[in-house]
Amino acid sequence: MRLRHAAMPLSLGLALLCAVMVAGPAEGPATAARTAAWSAPLAARDGRAAAWAAPSGTVTAPDGRTFFTDRDGRVVRPRGLNLGKTDTVTEEHIAQLAGDGFNLVRLNIQWEKVEPHRGRYDTGYLRYLDRVLDWADRYRVLVLIDWHQDVFGPAFGHNGIPTWATRTDGLPFQPNPDDWFADYFQPAVQAAFTHLYDDPDLRAAQRAAYTEVASALRGHRSLLGYDLFNEPFGPVPGDPTDPDDQIRASATLERGRLAAMYRRLIGAVRSADPDAWLFVEPTVLVGQGVPTSLPGFHDPRPGAARLGYAPHYYDTAVESGADWDPSGRFIEQYETAIGRYPTTHRLPVLVGEWGPPQAHTPGNAELIRRQVASMDGFASGWALWYDCRADNGGGYCAYDRDGSPAPGKEPAFAPYAPAVAGIPGTESYAPATRTYTLALTADRTTRRAWTLLSLPVTAFPHGVRVTVTGAGPAVEVVAGGSGRAKLRLPAARPGARVRVTVSAH
């Protein structure tokens, strides 16, 4: 075993103590192994020490899952938080997120702020977005631009599409103070969506706005890409309480007007940026088990396509205030609803939003645990909703008031592998024993690239012991900053099953 030491700055008086123990191949008796112990300072909030791993391609595993890969061929696994208010993001937000082990921000932007008056783009807002990506470049955090809307826009008391682009045909709108989602079914909102999808001048204005933003932000290393339209909806005629009506309406929308919009927006962004990833979403009815009916899409990018699938993962009963009940089989129905589409079209899945409003109740805490495990089985990455602080973890906040994980949401902050040299298998963290495990299958990248581990000090406050089996004795482990480590398995044979175990020192 070769051991290298990394010099890192000391911050907040925290230190990482690592003992690396290497075992022999898993299929036979362990070979004699040397054990080395060493210590190094840990920068608790210095995300810049992380190795950069940005998606540039994909690989499809034997089980049908498609993963992001970087230029070294490693599987890249983005995990992070939504930033719900783009006009209040600071460098401190990005630094803390990176320091907590995350490598992804889903950044909420709105057409109403990009173009508050028709034909007049807000250059100050565009400069602000550019500055946020500068910070993300600095801390090596990927950014997914979320073209956000809720209930169409400010004309209906929400956000997204500018008022000047809202056409209601004079139809009524009566908001429901107890159920904001029901506002989508109001006649005026349905009309506004119809005009957005159908009117040539609004189509052209939307394309132009997307092109303007893509031109302003292209070139950032941190820019993962664009979630083209948050939680698409309407017009969806029929009875909103009738599941059969909603299945028919959702399928008609996804195959028709919504698919046509995505084709326009793919072309708009791609005309300005040849490299950004472009993500399509199904309607939010997928959370009720309504299967995705979107068609496949063509990426005009020369070479390999950079398209992805970004569903949201919400239980509507929990959204309405209920404590999660696993007997409702929400997770099983959701996985069925979204599973076939990305497998058929070989798209990486990035869950753009997920998580209950609060998780300090038993059911919702279990939901968080089950969703993390579920996404490990079908998704390449995810972004929890969202980065805010509140007493007792209320209001969807990822953080408690003191900056620690909100009660019940700790599984979202667990150790994970942001980049894997090989095909990742199962991954788990047992907080009771402070033990993290990662299974992978070695491939051609395993010998020549580093597998990165995110090991937050909240999980391992006194350091770690790393054990690797199935890779032979020649394993390198190097400490990184901010609770990170990396390992290389030069003796692993392609096809070998490797297991990495990290335990508290």
mmCIF file of N, CA, C and O in Angstrom, residues 35 49 124 135 158 198 219 225 238 246 298 371 431 460 494:
data_model
loop_
_atom_site.group_PDB
_atom_site.id
_atom_site.type_symbol
_atom_site.label_atom_id
_atom_site.label_comp_id
_atom_site.label_asym_id
_atom_site.label_seq_id
_atom_site.Cartn_x
_atom_site.Cartn_y
_atom_site.Cartn_z
ATOM 1 N N THR A 35 -1.213 -1.691 7.810
ATOM 2 C CA THR A 35 -2.144 -0.693 8.297
ATOM 3 C C THR A 35 -1.372 0.574 8.600
ATOM 4 O O THR A 35 -0.315 0.519 9.219
ATOM 5 N N ALA A 49 -11.636 22.399 -1.393
ATOM 6 C CA ALA A 49 -10.673 21.300 -1.372
ATOM 7 C C ALA A 49 -11.184 20.068 -2.101
ATOM 8 O O ALA A 49 -10.440 19.133 -2.332
ATOM 9 N N GLY A 124 -29.228 43.478 -14.366
ATOM 10 C CA GLY A 124 -28.758 43.311 -12.999
ATOM 11 C C GLY A 124 -29.045 41.911 -12.473
ATOM 12 O O GLY A 124 -28.211 41.310 -11.788
ATOM 13 N N TRP A 135 -19.436 31.847 -7.610
ATOM 14 C CA TRP A 135 -19.226 31.233 -6.299
ATOM 15 C C TRP A 135 -19.234 29.712 -6.413
ATOM 16 O O TRP A 135 -18.414 29.037 -5.782
ATOM 17 N N HIS A 158 -48.473 33.815 -7.271
ATOM 18 C CA HIS A 158 -47.363 32.866 -7.144
ATOM 19 C C HIS A 158 -46.160 33.419 -7.909
ATOM 20 O O HIS A 158 -45.911 34.621 -7.869
ATOM 21 N N ASP A 198 -49.755 27.715 -26.823
ATOM 22 C CA ASP A 198 -50.298 27.800 -28.180
ATOM 23 C C ASP A 198 -49.994 29.094 -28.924
ATOM 24 O O ASP A 198 -49.911 29.093 -30.158
ATOM 25 N N GLY A 219 -20.339 28.719 -20.144
ATOM 26 C CA GLY A 219 -18.905 28.776 -19.886
ATOM 27 C C GLY A 219 -18.502 28.531 -18.453
ATOM 28 O O GLY A 219 -17.323 28.300 -18.178
ATOM 29 N N GLY A 225 -26.587 22.426 -16.019
ATOM 30 C CA GLY A 225 -27.539 22.594 -17.107
ATOM 31 C C GLY A 225 -28.822 23.229 -16.640
ATOM 32 O O GLY A 225 -28.852 23.976 -15.654
ATOM 33 N N GLY A 238 -61.203 18.091 -17.125
ATOM 34 C CA GLY A 238 -61.734 16.921 -16.441
ATOM 35 C C GLY A 238 -61.838 17.156 -14.954
ATOM 36 O O GLY A 238 -61.578 18.238 -14.434
ATOM 37 N N GLN A 246 -57.421 12.315 -14.684
ATOM 38 C CA GLN A 246 -56.095 12.896 -14.567
ATOM 39 C C GLN A 246 -55.046 12.123 -15.354
ATOM 40 O O GLN A 246 -54.122 12.716 -15.921
ATOM 41 N N HIS A 298 -34.877 14.775 -29.108
ATOM 42 C CA HIS A 298 -33.622 14.831 -29.865
ATOM 43 C C HIS A 298 -32.804 16.026 -29.415
ATOM 44 O O HIS A 298 -33.313 17.142 -29.318
ATOM 45 N N GLN A 371 -36.955 7.336 1.024
ATOM 46 C CA GLN A 371 -36.721 8.022 -0.248
ATOM 47 C C GLN A 371 -35.242 8.029 -0.610
ATOM 48 O O GLN A 371 -34.888 7.853 -1.780
ATOM 49 N N PRO A 431 -26.421 5.245 11.086
ATOM 50 C CA PRO A 431 -26.002 6.258 12.066
ATOM 51 C C PRO A 431 -25.751 5.682 13.450
ATOM 52 O O PRO A 431 -24.924 6.217 14.194
ATOM 53 N N PHE A 460 -18.831 11.696 11.170
ATOM 54 C CA PHE A 460 -17.576 11.139 11.691
ATOM 55 C C PHE A 460 -16.788 12.242 12.406
ATOM 56 O O PHE A 460 -15.779 12.736 11.889
ATOM 57 N N PRO A 494 -11.393 -5.636 -13.745
ATOM 58 C CA PRO A 494 -12.727 -5.340 -14.279
ATOM 59 C C PRO A 494 -13.680 -6.489 -13.984
ATOM 60 O O PRO A 494 -13.361 -7.656 -14.197
#
